[in-house]
Each structure stands twice: as C-alpha cells, then as structure tokens.
C-alpha cells in the first residue's frame, strides 16, 4: 500500500513537471518565434540607455557603468564604477536574459533605492531586442 502511494506520488510529481515545462514553452513561444532584433535593440539602446551607459569595450563609465560584455557578468562588478549601497546589497545575481529583462522593465522595482531607479524602465516590446543587442556586444 505504501509502495502504491509512493508510485502515485511520483506520478503526480512527474505530471507537475510536464505541466510546468509545457507552460514555459507556451509562455516563451510567441516572443521567440518573433525573434529578437539586434538592430532595433541598438536603436532602442541609443534612445533609452546611452544617456547613462557607454557600451564600447573600455569606454569610460557614465552616470551608469559601461555595459560591454554585461551578459554573464556578476552584477555590480564593472571596474571603477561606484554602485549604490542598495544595488550592492541586493543584486546578488549574474546577468542573463531573465535577470536583465526584469531589471530593464523596472529597475526601481527590482532594486528599491538603486540610482537607476530614476529610469522608469523600457516597454516590454523593446526589452528582448535590447537584450539581444547587449548580448552581441562582448
Ligand atoms: C538615468 C540613467 C540611466 C538610464 C537611462 C539607464 N541606466 Fe542602467 N544604470 C544606471 C545606474 C546609475 C546604474 C547603477 C545602479 C546602482 O548603483 O544602483 C545602472 C546599472 C545598470 C546595470 C547593472 C550593471 C552592473 O554592473 O551590474 C545594467 C545591466 C543596466 N544599468 C542596463 C541599462 C539598460 C539596458 C538601460 C536602457 C534600457 C539602462 N540601464 C538605462 C543608470 C541608468
């Protein structure tokens, strides 16, 4: 009997994982088939980020840190940039497509008290393009 309960439990877990995977596929589907556009991302970066961020290799930091090679970098580690205390104590992640998306959609929401919080964030439709552009600058 306990054996059967065990099997049932495992079966339920397996069903749950399958449901999660298909849900993720459905959610990821539309934006992936649209395909992020690096050129559009570059234009959006110039409009919305370049006021505060350089992105060329070895460019000087501006009001924000230089963003060359930011994907896969540990947050808060660009040399010579003085981060806010709020950012240093909260941003314990590395930058990937997911963390970057959450950040550029709402920096003040992700890290309350961050100096990038004066920027309200990008529109959802621009975010994947910007991330694709950032990923291309390494
Ligand atoms: C008003 C100026 C401003 C704008 C506009 C701005 N940022 Fe920032 N950004 C900052 C500042 C300042 C920080 C450092 C935050 C802190 O220390 O609290 C930062 C931090 C970051 C970081 C974290 C870097 C690291 O070293 O961990 C990323 C990534 C980033 N910004 C991306 C962007 C992108 C992409 C855009 C455009 C969509 C953008 N930012 C727009 C000022 C800005």
mmCIF file of C-alpha atoms and ligand atoms in Angstrom:
data_model
loop_
_atom_site.group_PDB
_atom_site.id
_atom_site.type_symbol
_atom_site.label_atom_id
_atom_site.label_comp_id
_atom_site.label_asym_id
_atom_site.label_seq_id
_atom_site.Cartn_x
_atom_site.Cartn_y
_atom_site.Cartn_z
ATOM 1 C CA UNK A 1 0.000 0.000 0.000
ATOM 2 C CA UNK A 2 2.730 2.480 0.948
ATOM 3 C CA UNK A 3 4.519 1.326 -2.182
ATOM 4 C CA UNK A 4 1.485 2.284 -4.251
ATOM 5 C CA UNK A 5 1.205 5.641 -2.545
ATOM 6 C CA UNK A 6 4.833 6.228 -3.359
ATOM 7 C CA UNK A 7 4.264 5.446 -7.009
ATOM 8 C CA UNK A 8 1.247 7.710 -7.079
ATOM 9 C CA UNK A 9 3.265 10.499 -5.525
ATOM 10 C CA UNK A 10 5.998 10.119 -8.139
ATOM 11 C CA UNK A 11 3.463 10.050 -10.930
ATOM 12 C CA UNK A 12 1.880 13.243 -9.620
ATOM 13 C CA UNK A 13 5.296 14.912 -9.442
ATOM 14 C CA UNK A 14 6.095 13.863 -12.987
ATOM 15 C CA UNK A 15 2.777 15.259 -14.245
ATOM 16 C CA UNK A 16 3.513 18.515 -12.487
ATOM 17 C CA UNK A 17 6.935 18.811 -14.140
ATOM 18 C CA UNK A 18 5.444 18.112 -17.548
ATOM 19 C CA UNK A 19 2.765 20.739 -16.948
ATOM 20 C CA UNK A 20 5.448 23.250 -15.911
ATOM 21 C CA UNK A 21 7.553 22.547 -18.983
ATOM 22 C CA UNK A 22 4.651 22.960 -21.387
ATOM 23 C CA UNK A 23 3.575 26.140 -19.626
ATOM 24 C CA UNK A 24 7.104 27.543 -20.040
ATOM 25 C CA UNK A 25 7.063 26.620 -23.715
ATOM 26 C CA UNK A 26 3.741 28.364 -24.251
ATOM 27 C CA UNK A 27 4.924 31.493 -22.426
ATOM 28 C CA UNK A 28 8.280 31.581 -24.233
ATOM 29 C CA UNK A 29 6.746 30.720 -27.585
ATOM 30 C CA UNK A 30 5.463 33.959 -29.148
ATOM 31 C CA UNK A 31 8.444 36.190 -28.322
ATOM 32 C CA UNK A 32 10.869 33.512 -29.521
ATOM 33 C CA UNK A 33 9.145 32.981 -32.834
ATOM 34 C CA UNK A 34 9.052 36.753 -33.356
ATOM 35 C CA UNK A 35 12.851 36.750 -32.964
ATOM 36 C CA UNK A 36 14.720 39.479 -31.139
ATOM 37 C CA UNK A 37 16.164 42.112 -33.445
ATOM 38 C CA UNK A 38 19.699 43.330 -32.680
ATOM 39 C CA UNK A 39 19.401 46.385 -34.957
ATOM 40 C CA UNK A 40 16.184 47.513 -33.293
ATOM 41 C CA UNK A 41 17.821 46.800 -29.955
ATOM 42 C CA UNK A 42 20.748 49.043 -30.816
ATOM 43 C CA UNK A 43 18.404 51.885 -31.769
ATOM 44 C CA UNK A 44 16.428 51.437 -28.556
ATOM 45 C CA UNK A 45 19.664 51.327 -26.539
ATOM 46 C CA UNK A 46 20.811 54.602 -28.121
ATOM 47 C CA UNK A 47 17.471 56.245 -27.326
ATOM 48 C CA UNK A 48 16.918 54.897 -23.839
ATOM 49 C CA UNK A 49 20.190 53.805 -22.267
ATOM 50 C CA UNK A 50 23.154 55.614 -23.848
ATOM 51 C CA UNK A 51 22.500 58.807 -21.920
ATOM 52 C CA UNK A 52 23.754 56.936 -18.843
ATOM 53 C CA UNK A 53 25.672 53.952 -20.267
ATOM 54 C CA UNK A 54 28.574 53.529 -22.674
ATOM 55 C CA UNK A 55 28.923 50.079 -24.267
ATOM 56 C CA UNK A 56 32.155 50.119 -26.297
ATOM 57 C CA UNK A 57 34.979 47.969 -24.940
ATOM 58 C CA UNK A 58 36.979 50.037 -22.393
ATOM 59 C CA UNK A 59 34.703 53.100 -22.749
ATOM 60 C CA UNK A 60 34.517 55.252 -19.627
ATOM 61 C CA UNK A 61 31.658 54.745 -17.183
ATOM 62 C CA UNK A 62 28.986 57.449 -17.297
ATOM 63 C CA UNK A 63 26.229 58.021 -14.735
ATOM 64 C CA UNK A 64 25.865 54.228 -15.022
ATOM 65 C CA UNK A 65 28.551 51.558 -15.572
ATOM 66 C CA UNK A 66 29.945 50.597 -19.000
ATOM 67 C CA UNK A 67 27.882 47.681 -20.353
ATOM 68 C CA UNK A 68 30.358 45.933 -22.659
ATOM 69 C CA UNK A 69 30.063 42.165 -22.054
ATOM 70 C CA UNK A 70 27.405 42.607 -19.359
ATOM 71 C CA UNK A 71 25.695 39.265 -20.054
ATOM 72 C CA UNK A 72 27.068 36.509 -17.787
ATOM 73 C CA UNK A 73 28.875 39.146 -15.685
ATOM 74 C CA UNK A 74 28.199 39.148 -11.972
ATOM 75 C CA UNK A 75 26.092 42.207 -11.082
ATOM 76 C CA UNK A 76 27.930 45.140 -9.566
ATOM 77 C CA UNK A 77 31.437 44.270 -10.787
ATOM 78 C CA UNK A 78 32.287 46.775 -13.547
ATOM 79 C CA UNK A 79 35.729 48.144 -12.624
ATOM 80 C CA UNK A 80 35.883 51.749 -11.442
ATOM 81 C CA UNK A 81 32.128 52.224 -11.038
ATOM 82 C CA UNK A 82 30.731 53.304 -7.689
ATOM 83 C CA UNK A 83 27.442 51.427 -7.208
ATOM 84 C CA UNK A 84 24.756 52.456 -4.758
ATOM 85 C CA UNK A 85 24.668 50.629 -1.449
ATOM 86 C CA UNK A 86 21.152 49.416 -2.314
ATOM 87 C CA UNK A 87 22.421 47.813 -5.517
ATOM 88 C CA UNK A 88 25.467 46.200 -3.913
ATOM 89 C CA UNK A 89 23.473 44.602 -1.122
ATOM 90 C CA UNK A 90 20.524 43.449 -3.275
ATOM 91 C CA UNK A 91 21.973 42.494 -6.665
ATOM 92 C CA UNK A 92 23.413 39.077 -5.816
ATOM 93 C CA UNK A 93 22.861 37.627 -9.279
ATOM 94 C CA UNK A 94 24.647 37.325 -12.594
ATOM 95 C CA UNK A 95 23.199 38.958 -15.669
ATOM 96 C CA UNK A 96 21.346 36.693 -18.065
ATOM 97 C CA UNK A 97 18.328 37.239 -20.320
ATOM 98 C CA UNK A 98 15.934 36.774 -17.399
ATOM 99 C CA UNK A 99 17.579 38.995 -14.803
ATOM 100 C CA UNK A 100 18.263 41.682 -17.423
ATOM 101 C CA UNK A 101 14.660 41.663 -18.575
ATOM 102 C CA UNK A 102 13.318 42.129 -15.057
ATOM 103 C CA UNK A 103 15.880 44.891 -14.473
ATOM 104 C CA UNK A 104 15.216 46.979 -17.581
ATOM 105 C CA UNK A 105 11.451 46.592 -17.239
ATOM 106 C CA UNK A 106 11.542 48.058 -13.739
ATOM 107 C CA UNK A 107 14.852 48.857 -12.047
ATOM 108 C CA UNK A 108 13.211 50.569 -9.063
ATOM 109 C CA UNK A 109 11.021 47.526 -8.561
ATOM 110 C CA UNK A 110 13.894 45.016 -8.739
ATOM 111 C CA UNK A 111 16.296 47.036 -6.562
ATOM 112 C CA UNK A 112 14.465 49.635 -4.473
ATOM 113 C CA UNK A 113 16.802 52.553 -3.830
ATOM 114 C CA UNK A 114 19.023 51.949 -6.878
ATOM 115 C CA UNK A 115 20.312 55.072 -8.612
ATOM 116 C CA UNK A 116 18.981 53.641 -11.890
ATOM 117 C CA UNK A 117 15.528 53.878 -10.297
ATOM 118 C CA UNK A 118 15.092 57.337 -11.818
ATOM 119 C CA UNK A 119 14.674 55.446 -15.112
ATOM 120 C CA UNK A 120 11.117 54.125 -15.295
ATOM 121 C CA UNK A 121 12.042 51.155 -17.488
ATOM 122 C CA UNK A 122 11.528 50.068 -21.087
ATOM 123 C CA UNK A 123 8.388 48.871 -22.861
ATOM 124 C CA UNK A 124 8.002 45.093 -22.871
ATOM 125 C CA UNK A 125 8.106 45.017 -26.702
ATOM 126 C CA UNK A 126 11.605 46.612 -26.727
ATOM 127 C CA UNK A 127 13.147 44.516 -23.961
ATOM 128 C CA UNK A 128 14.122 41.380 -25.950
ATOM 129 C CA UNK A 129 15.675 43.491 -28.725
ATOM 130 C CA UNK A 130 17.764 45.451 -26.226
ATOM 131 C CA UNK A 131 18.926 42.248 -24.528
ATOM 132 C CA UNK A 132 19.884 40.733 -27.913
ATOM 133 C CA UNK A 133 21.903 43.868 -28.651
ATOM 134 C CA UNK A 134 23.646 43.750 -25.252
ATOM 135 C CA UNK A 135 24.438 40.078 -25.845
ATOM 136 C CA UNK A 136 26.056 40.975 -29.179
ATOM 137 C CA UNK A 137 28.476 43.427 -27.532
ATOM 138 C CA UNK A 138 31.090 41.181 -25.985
HETATM 139 C C1 LIG B 1 19.170 57.733 -15.797
HETATM 140 C C2 LIG B 1 20.347 56.968 -16.095
HETATM 141 C C3 LIG B 1 20.175 55.535 -16.538
HETATM 142 C C4 LIG B 1 19.456 55.060 -17.607
HETATM 143 C C5 LIG B 1 18.582 55.842 -18.572
HETATM 144 C C6 LIG B 1 19.722 53.634 -17.656
HETATM 145 N N1 LIG B 1 20.558 53.267 -16.643
HETATM 146 FE FE1 LIG B 1 21.273 51.399 -16.278
HETATM 147 N N2 LIG B 1 22.206 52.044 -14.599
HETATM 148 C C7 LIG B 1 22.246 53.366 -14.190
HETATM 149 C C8 LIG B 1 22.927 53.443 -12.915
HETATM 150 C C9 LIG B 1 23.192 54.718 -12.109
HETATM 151 C C10 LIG B 1 23.278 52.105 -12.575
HETATM 152 C C11 LIG B 1 23.938 51.659 -11.276
HETATM 153 C C12 LIG B 1 22.803 51.366 -10.299
HETATM 154 C C13 LIG B 1 23.175 51.460 -8.833
HETATM 155 O O1 LIG B 1 24.359 51.507 -8.483
HETATM 156 O O2 LIG B 1 22.218 51.484 -8.025
HETATM 157 C C14 LIG B 1 22.819 51.272 -13.665
HETATM 158 C C15 LIG B 1 23.004 49.893 -13.722
HETATM 159 C C16 LIG B 1 22.685 49.116 -14.813
HETATM 160 C C17 LIG B 1 23.004 47.727 -14.954
HETATM 161 C C18 LIG B 1 23.754 46.870 -13.937
HETATM 162 C C19 LIG B 1 25.229 46.848 -14.315
HETATM 163 C C20 LIG B 1 26.120 46.047 -13.399
HETATM 164 O O3 LIG B 1 27.309 46.331 -13.395
HETATM 165 O O4 LIG B 1 25.652 45.145 -12.698
HETATM 166 C C21 LIG B 1 22.533 47.321 -16.161
HETATM 167 C C22 LIG B 1 22.636 45.935 -16.759
HETATM 168 C C23 LIG B 1 21.909 48.468 -16.769
HETATM 169 N N3 LIG B 1 22.017 49.538 -15.923
HETATM 170 C C24 LIG B 1 21.312 48.446 -18.015
HETATM 171 C C25 LIG B 1 20.609 49.524 -18.559
HETATM 172 C C26 LIG B 1 19.914 49.466 -19.818
HETATM 173 C C27 LIG B 1 19.928 48.275 -20.775
HETATM 174 C C28 LIG B 1 19.294 50.672 -19.981
HETATM 175 C C29 LIG B 1 18.373 51.111 -21.091
HETATM 176 C C30 LIG B 1 17.219 50.282 -21.317
HETATM 177 C C31 LIG B 1 19.622 51.484 -18.824
HETATM 178 N N4 LIG B 1 20.415 50.752 -17.986
HETATM 179 C C32 LIG B 1 19.193 52.787 -18.618
HETATM 180 C C33 LIG B 1 21.711 54.457 -14.839
HETATM 181 C C34 LIG B 1 20.859 54.399 -15.935
#
